Short mmCIF file of C-alpha atoms in Angstrom, two decimals:
data_model
loop_
_atom_site.label_atom_id
_atom_site.label_comp_id
_atom_site.label_asym_id
_atom_site.label_seq_id
_atom_site.Cartn_x
_atom_site.Cartn_y
_atom_site.Cartn_z
CA MET A 11 129.47 44.79 -20.93
CA PHE A 12 127.10 42.41 -19.08
CA ASP A 13 127.14 44.44 -15.80
CA ASN A 14 124.09 46.45 -16.74
CA ILE A 15 122.04 43.38 -17.53
CA THR A 16 122.84 41.63 -14.25
CA ALA A 17 122.14 44.77 -12.23
CA ALA A 18 118.68 45.11 -13.73
CA ARG A 19 117.81 41.57 -12.86
CA GLN A 20 118.91 42.00 -9.23
CA SER A 21 116.76 45.08 -8.85
CA LEU A 22 113.85 43.19 -10.25
CA ARG A 23 114.35 40.44 -7.70
CA ARG A 24 114.38 42.84 -4.75
CA GLY A 25 111.15 44.62 -5.61
CA PRO A 26 108.35 42.23 -4.44
CA PRO A 27 109.89 41.24 -1.07
CA MET A 28 110.37 44.89 -0.12
CA LEU A 29 106.78 45.63 -0.83
CA VAL A 30 105.60 42.70 1.30
CA SER A 31 107.76 43.82 4.19
CA ILE A 32 106.37 47.34 4.05
CA LEU A 33 102.82 46.06 4.05
CA LEU A 34 103.46 43.77 7.02
CA HIS A 35 104.99 46.61 9.03
CA GLY A 36 102.14 48.92 8.18
CA ALA A 37 99.59 46.27 9.18
CA ALA A 38 101.36 45.70 12.50
CA ILE A 39 101.45 49.40 13.27
CA GLY A 40 97.78 49.76 12.36
CA LEU A 41 96.80 46.83 14.57
CA GLY A 42 98.74 48.36 17.48
CA ILE A 43 97.02 51.69 17.03
CA ALA A 44 93.63 50.06 16.73
CA PHE A 45 94.18 47.93 19.82
CA THR A 46 95.26 50.94 21.84
CA TYR A 47 92.29 52.97 20.70
CA ALA A 48 89.88 50.15 21.43
CA ARG A 49 91.33 49.60 24.88
CA ALA A 50 91.15 53.30 25.71
CA HIS A 51 87.48 53.49 24.72
CA MET A 52 86.46 50.18 26.25
CA LYS A 53 83.93 50.55 29.12
CA GLY A 54 85.31 49.10 32.37
CA THR A 55 83.24 46.92 34.58
CA GLU A 56 82.77 48.54 38.02
CA GLU A 57 81.99 46.42 41.05
CA PRO A 58 78.77 47.40 42.88
CA VAL A 59 79.24 49.20 46.19
CA ALA A 60 76.98 48.20 49.04
CA VAL A 61 75.42 51.28 50.69
CA THR A 62 73.74 50.88 54.07
CA PHE A 63 71.38 53.64 55.20
CA ARG A 64 71.14 54.25 58.99
CA PRO A 65 68.32 56.13 60.66
CA PRO A 66 69.20 59.73 61.67
CA PRO A 67 70.07 60.33 65.40
CA PRO A 68 67.29 61.57 67.66
CA PRO A 69 67.09 65.36 68.07
CA PRO A 70 68.77 66.81 71.22
CA PRO A 71 66.53 67.53 74.25
CA PRO A 72 65.20 71.08 74.48
CA PRO A 73 67.20 73.45 76.76
CA PRO A 74 65.87 73.98 80.31
CA PRO A 75 63.74 77.06 80.89
CA PRO A 76 65.65 80.09 82.21
CA ALA A 77 65.68 80.52 85.98
CA ALA A 78 63.30 83.07 87.35
CA HIS A 79 65.03 86.32 88.34
CA LYS A 80 64.72 87.04 92.03
CA PRO A 81 64.05 90.66 92.92
CA LYS A 82 67.17 92.29 94.26
CA THR A 83 66.81 93.46 97.81
CA PRO A 84 68.71 96.70 98.55
CA ARG A 85 71.66 96.11 100.83
CA THR A 86 71.71 98.13 103.98
CA PRO A 87 75.17 99.60 104.60
CA LYS A 88 76.86 98.23 107.68
CA THR A 89 77.73 100.78 110.29
CA VAL A 90 81.33 100.32 111.24
CA THR A 91 82.24 101.59 114.67
CA PRO A 92 85.89 102.60 114.91
CA LYS A 93 87.86 100.66 117.43
CA VAL A 94 89.29 102.91 120.08
CA SER A 95 92.29 101.41 121.75
CA ALA A 96 92.08 102.05 125.44
CA GLN A 97 95.11 103.77 126.77
CA VAL A 98 96.55 101.69 129.51
CA MET A 99 98.57 103.49 132.07
CA VAL A 100 101.61 101.37 132.81
CA GLN A 101 103.05 101.94 136.20
CA PRO A 102 106.57 100.86 137.05
CA LYS A 103 106.84 97.65 138.99
CA GLU A 104 109.22 99.26 141.42
CA ILE A 105 109.53 102.81 142.61
CA PRO A 106 112.58 104.36 140.97
CA LYS A 107 115.45 104.78 143.31
CA THR A 108 116.21 108.33 144.21
CA ASP A 109 119.64 109.17 145.39
CA GLU A 110 119.73 112.55 146.98
CA LYS A 111 123.16 113.97 147.18
CA PRO A 112 124.13 116.99 149.20
CA PRO A 113 124.60 120.00 146.97
CA GLU A 114 128.04 120.50 145.67
CA ASP A 115 129.82 123.75 146.18
CA LEU A 116 128.70 125.84 143.28
CA PRO A 117 130.99 128.71 142.35
CA GLU A 118 129.38 131.89 143.51
CA GLU A 119 129.71 135.04 141.54
CA GLU A 120 131.60 137.65 143.38
CA ASP A 121 129.92 141.00 143.22
CA GLU A 122 132.09 144.02 143.08
CA GLY A 123 131.89 145.86 146.34
CA VAL A 124 130.64 149.36 146.71
CA GLU A 125 132.93 152.01 148.12
CA GLY A 126 132.14 152.48 151.78
CA GLY A 127 130.17 149.16 151.99
CA VAL A 128 130.47 146.54 154.73
CA GLU A 129 131.94 143.09 154.09
CA GLY A 130 129.11 140.59 153.78
CA GLY A 131 126.54 143.29 153.13
CA VAL A 132 123.73 143.10 150.55
CA VAL A 133 123.80 145.13 147.34
CA GLY A 134 121.47 148.07 147.76
CA GLY A 135 121.66 147.91 151.56
CA ILE A 136 121.95 150.94 153.80
CA GLN A 137 125.26 151.75 155.42
CA GLY A 138 125.09 150.88 159.08
CA GLY A 139 122.43 148.20 158.53
CA VAL A 140 122.62 144.67 159.96
CA VAL A 141 123.61 141.75 157.76
CA GLY A 142 120.49 139.64 157.12
CA GLY A 143 118.15 142.48 158.05
CA VAL A 144 115.22 143.72 155.97
CA GLN A 145 115.44 147.10 154.31
CA GLY A 146 113.23 149.50 156.20
CA GLY A 147 112.67 146.94 159.00
CA MET A 148 113.69 146.96 162.61
CA ILE A 149 116.78 145.35 163.99
CA GLY A 150 115.82 141.99 165.49
CA GLY A 151 112.63 141.78 163.44
CA THR A 152 111.06 138.33 162.81
CA ALA A 153 110.54 138.58 159.02
CA PRO A 154 112.34 135.55 157.43
CA GLN A 155 114.96 136.19 154.81
CA ARG A 156 115.75 133.63 152.14
CA MET A 157 119.38 132.59 151.99
CA GLU A 158 121.47 130.52 149.61
CA PHE A 159 122.35 127.19 151.20
CA ASN A 160 126.06 126.78 151.97
CA ASP A 161 128.41 124.46 153.84
CA THR A 162 127.99 126.29 157.14
CA MET A 163 124.33 125.20 157.31
CA THR A 164 122.67 121.91 158.22
CA PRO A 165 120.79 120.59 155.13
CA PRO A 166 117.04 119.88 155.23
CA LYS A 167 116.03 116.26 155.93
CA LEU A 168 113.09 114.44 154.35
CA VAL A 169 110.16 113.90 156.72
CA SER A 170 107.42 112.64 154.37
CA GLY A 171 106.31 112.69 150.77
CA PRO A 172 106.30 110.61 147.57
CA ASN A 173 109.14 109.62 145.29
CA PRO A 174 109.05 110.75 141.64
CA GLN A 175 107.07 108.37 139.42
CA TYR A 176 108.21 107.48 135.91
CA THR A 177 106.04 108.80 133.10
CA ASP A 178 104.96 106.55 130.20
CA LYS A 179 107.18 108.38 127.71
CA ALA A 180 110.17 108.19 130.04
CA LEU A 181 109.68 104.42 130.38
CA GLU A 182 109.22 104.06 126.63
CA HIS A 183 112.48 105.92 125.95
CA GLU A 184 114.27 104.25 128.89
CA VAL A 185 115.24 107.56 130.44
CA GLN A 186 117.50 107.52 133.47
CA GLY A 187 120.18 109.71 134.95
CA LEU A 188 120.66 112.76 137.18
CA ILE A 189 118.21 115.66 137.42
CA VAL A 190 119.06 118.84 139.35
CA VAL A 191 116.23 121.03 140.73
CA LYS A 192 116.54 124.15 142.84
CA CYS A 193 113.67 124.88 145.27
CA VAL A 194 112.81 127.07 148.24
CA VAL A 195 112.55 125.24 151.59
CA THR A 196 110.68 127.38 154.12
CA LEU A 197 110.98 127.48 157.90
CA GLU A 198 108.04 125.04 158.06
CA GLY A 199 109.79 122.62 155.67
CA VAL A 200 107.44 123.39 152.75
CA VAL A 201 108.98 123.09 149.26
CA HIS A 202 107.92 125.55 146.54
CA GLY A 203 109.25 127.70 143.71
CA CYS A 204 111.11 124.81 142.05
CA ARG A 205 113.05 125.37 138.81
CA VAL A 206 115.05 122.84 136.81
CA VAL A 207 118.81 123.38 136.60
CA GLN A 208 119.70 120.11 134.82
CA SER A 209 116.84 118.52 132.91
CA LEU A 210 115.92 114.89 132.23
CA PRO A 211 113.64 114.14 129.23
CA PHE A 212 109.94 113.58 130.10
CA MET A 213 110.65 113.72 133.87
CA ASP A 214 110.96 117.41 134.82
CA ARG A 215 107.29 117.97 135.69
CA ALA A 216 106.98 114.66 137.57
CA VAL A 217 110.04 115.41 139.74
CA ILE A 218 108.88 118.96 140.56
CA GLU A 219 105.39 117.73 141.55
CA ALA A 220 106.89 115.06 143.82
CA LEU A 221 109.24 117.57 145.53
CA GLU A 222 106.48 120.11 146.15
CA ARG A 223 104.40 117.42 147.91
CA ARG A 224 107.23 116.59 150.34
CA ARG A 225 107.90 117.95 153.80
CA TYR A 226 111.41 118.55 155.15
CA THR A 227 113.00 119.77 158.35
CA PRO A 228 114.19 123.34 157.81
CA ALA A 229 117.83 124.11 157.18
CA LEU A 230 119.74 125.28 160.25
CA LEU A 231 122.26 128.08 160.54
CA GLN A 232 124.05 127.98 163.88
CA GLY A 233 121.13 125.96 165.28
CA ARG A 234 118.54 128.46 164.02
CA PRO A 235 116.06 127.47 161.22
CA VAL A 236 116.40 129.54 158.07
CA GLU A 237 114.61 129.67 154.71
CA VAL A 238 116.99 128.62 151.96
CA ASP A 239 117.33 128.06 148.25
CA TYR A 240 118.24 124.37 148.27
CA THR A 241 119.53 122.34 145.33
CA PHE A 242 118.11 118.80 145.03
CA LYS A 243 120.13 116.26 143.05
CA ILE A 244 118.03 113.19 142.26
CA ARG A 245 119.30 110.21 140.29
CA LEU A 246 116.60 108.17 138.57
CA THR A 247 117.13 104.56 137.50
CA LEU A 248 114.75 102.35 135.52
CA PRO A 249 112.84 99.72 137.55
CA GLN A 250 114.30 96.24 137.22
#
């Protein structure tokens, strides 16, 4: 029955202290806000900065005046003379060796005889003529007749004349070997009418010219000089 009375007194005792506590907390919060606001709006003291002014640098020197343009002189074209290489004729140090060999027995074509002809006669000859005679001539006449050289004859012998000289192209290509030339050797030993039977590169003309400048003894048939078709076999070797 006395609980209500005691409870009212306790509530009355708690009232003033609670109010004081609220006021103190409110005052503390207000002071904190005021202090923060005052500090934020407080003007700071800045230290003075020393500024030193230096004089500006001197202006750069003016650029040099442009160089005077020299008048261009027209260039005269140079005349170029082409160099002509002189052709030097190279002669061999040594005369090429010429080995003349006696003509080999060449197979002769056998002509078919004519009925009623004479053995050893000439095709187209007249029956009753003399072997070695000239058609329409006199027996014992002096007109020479050309004959093919054979083993029954004495071959011509060299009397005088040059040896074949190597040409520049033959030396350049190192040509050497055997060349066969067939020529006419007259009763006076003159050589003419040469034709090449076996050629040698770049040397045919040189060999023919050398042979036609030579002189030989005539070929002999039974001790009598005769004009013959003679085969020259010349072996050419490069000079050492």
